[in-house]
Amino acid sequence: MSMITGVTRGGEAYTPAFVMSIDQASCIGCGRCFKVCPRDVFDLVDRDDVEGLEAMDDYDDDDYGDDDDGFSDDTAMVMSLKDALDCIGCGSCARICPKKCFTHEAMPAQA
Ligand code: SF4
Ligand code: SF4
């Protein structure tokens, strides 16, 4: 099976790794991935609106409460995938993420 392949300016082939998922339980909502992504892949959303993240209350209280780090129970945000199909597989989000939230994979080329 042939995979989606890119070519550098110098003519070398490489295999892009596309974003597949974000571990939202580990995400601290820092926004670094959003800032580095050259495409329209991400959306920062309210943690309370994401099903299954209610159990993060302890995490918020203990590590990112509303003291001097800017995070609070009321405003805690988490990154989500708005349009994964817009990803070009550059890998920048994975490199910048301080919590290693991302899973990337090479994808088969369409026939
Ligand atoms: S791999 Fe690149 S294009 Fe894809 S989501 Fe991450 S930063 Fe955006
Ligand atoms: S860089 Fe990582 S921790 Fe920060 S918002 Fe993106 S996924 Fe979350």
Coordinates of C-alpha atoms and ligand atoms in Angstrom, one line a residue:
M1 CA 0.0 0.0 0.0
S2 CA 1.5 3.4 -1.0
M3 CA 1.3 6.2 1.6
I4 CA 0.8 9.9 1.0
T5 CA 4.2 11.2 0.2
G6 CA 5.6 14.8 0.2
V7 CA 8.6 16.1 -1.7
T8 CA 11.0 18.7 -0.3
R9 CA 12.2 21.7 -2.3
G10 CA 15.4 19.7 -2.8
G11 CA 13.5 16.8 -4.3
E12 CA 13.7 14.4 -1.4
A13 CA 10.6 12.4 -0.6
Y14 CA 9.2 12.3 2.9
T15 CA 6.1 10.7 4.6
P16 CA 3.8 13.2 6.4
A17 CA 2.3 12.0 9.7
F18 CA -1.2 13.3 10.1
V19 CA -2.9 14.2 13.3
M20 CA -5.3 11.4 14.4
S21 CA -6.2 12.3 18.0
I22 CA -5.6 14.5 21.0
D23 CA -5.5 13.1 24.5
Q24 CA -7.8 15.7 26.0
A25 CA -7.4 14.2 29.5
S26 CA -3.7 15.3 29.4
C27 CA -4.2 18.6 27.5
I28 CA -3.7 21.7 29.6
G29 CA -5.3 24.1 27.1
C30 CA -2.1 26.1 26.6
G31 CA -2.8 26.8 22.9
R32 CA 0.7 26.1 21.7
C33 CA -0.5 23.7 19.0
F34 CA -3.1 26.1 17.8
K35 CA -0.5 28.8 17.3
V36 CA 2.0 26.7 15.4
C37 CA -0.5 24.9 13.1
P38 CA -0.4 26.3 9.6
R39 CA -3.8 24.9 8.8
D40 CA -7.4 25.2 10.3
V41 CA -7.3 22.0 12.3
F42 CA -7.8 23.0 15.9
D43 CA -10.3 24.7 18.1
L44 CA -9.9 25.6 21.8
V45 CA -13.1 24.7 23.6
D46 CA -14.4 24.8 27.1
R47 CA -13.4 21.7 29.1
D48 CA -16.9 21.5 30.6
D49 CA -18.4 21.1 27.1
V50 CA -16.4 17.9 26.4
E51 CA -18.0 14.7 27.4
G52 CA -15.9 12.6 29.7
L53 CA -13.7 15.4 31.1
E54 CA -15.8 16.1 34.1
A55 CA -13.4 13.9 36.1
M56 CA -10.7 16.6 35.5
D57 CA -11.9 18.6 38.5
D58 CA -9.1 17.4 40.8
Y59 CA -6.6 18.2 38.1
D60 CA -7.9 21.7 37.8
D61 CA -8.0 22.3 41.5
D62 CA -4.6 20.9 42.3
D63 CA -2.5 21.9 39.4
Y64 CA -4.2 24.7 37.4
G65 CA -6.6 26.4 39.9
D66 CA -7.4 30.0 39.7
D67 CA -4.2 31.3 41.4
D68 CA -1.3 32.7 39.5
D69 CA -1.2 30.5 36.4
G70 CA -4.3 31.8 34.6
F71 CA -6.3 28.5 34.7
S72 CA -9.5 28.1 36.7
D73 CA -12.3 25.7 37.1
D74 CA -14.6 28.1 35.3
T75 CA -12.4 29.0 32.3
A76 CA -10.3 25.8 31.8
M77 CA -10.0 25.1 28.1
V78 CA -9.0 22.1 26.1
M79 CA -7.9 21.6 22.5
S80 CA -10.1 19.8 20.1
L81 CA -9.9 18.7 16.5
K82 CA -12.1 21.0 14.4
D83 CA -11.1 19.7 11.0
A84 CA -8.5 16.9 11.0
L85 CA -8.8 16.5 7.2
D86 CA -7.1 19.9 6.8
C87 CA -3.9 18.6 8.4
I88 CA -0.8 18.5 6.1
G89 CA 1.1 16.2 8.5
C90 CA 3.9 18.7 9.3
G91 CA 4.2 17.4 12.9
S92 CA 4.6 20.8 14.4
C93 CA 1.9 20.3 17.0
A94 CA 3.5 17.2 18.3
R95 CA 6.8 18.8 18.7
I96 CA 5.5 21.9 20.6
C97 CA 3.0 20.1 22.9
P98 CA 4.4 20.0 26.5
K99 CA 2.1 17.1 27.5
K100 CA 2.6 14.8 24.5
C101 CA -1.1 14.8 23.7
F102 CA -0.9 13.9 20.0
T103 CA -1.2 10.8 18.0
H104 CA 0.0 11.0 14.3
E105 CA -0.1 8.5 11.5
A106 CA 1.0 8.2 7.9
M107 CA -2.0 7.7 5.7
P108 CA -2.5 5.6 2.6
A109 CA -2.8 7.5 -0.7
Q110 CA -6.2 7.6 -2.3
A111 CA -6.5 5.4 -5.4
Ligands
SF4_1 S1 0.6 18.0 11.9 FE1 0.9 20.3 11.2 S2 -0.9 20.7 10.0 FE2 -1.4 18.8 11.1 S3 -2.5 19.5 12.9 FE3 -0.3 19.3 13.5 S4 0.6 21.4 13.1 FE4 -1.4 21.3 12.1
SF4_2 S1 0.0 22.0 22.9 FE1 -0.7 20.1 23.9 S2 -1.3 20.8 26.0 FE2 -1.2 22.6 24.7 S3 -3.3 23.0 24.0 FE3 -2.2 21.8 22.4 S4 -2.7 19.6 22.9 FE4 -3.2 20.9 24.7

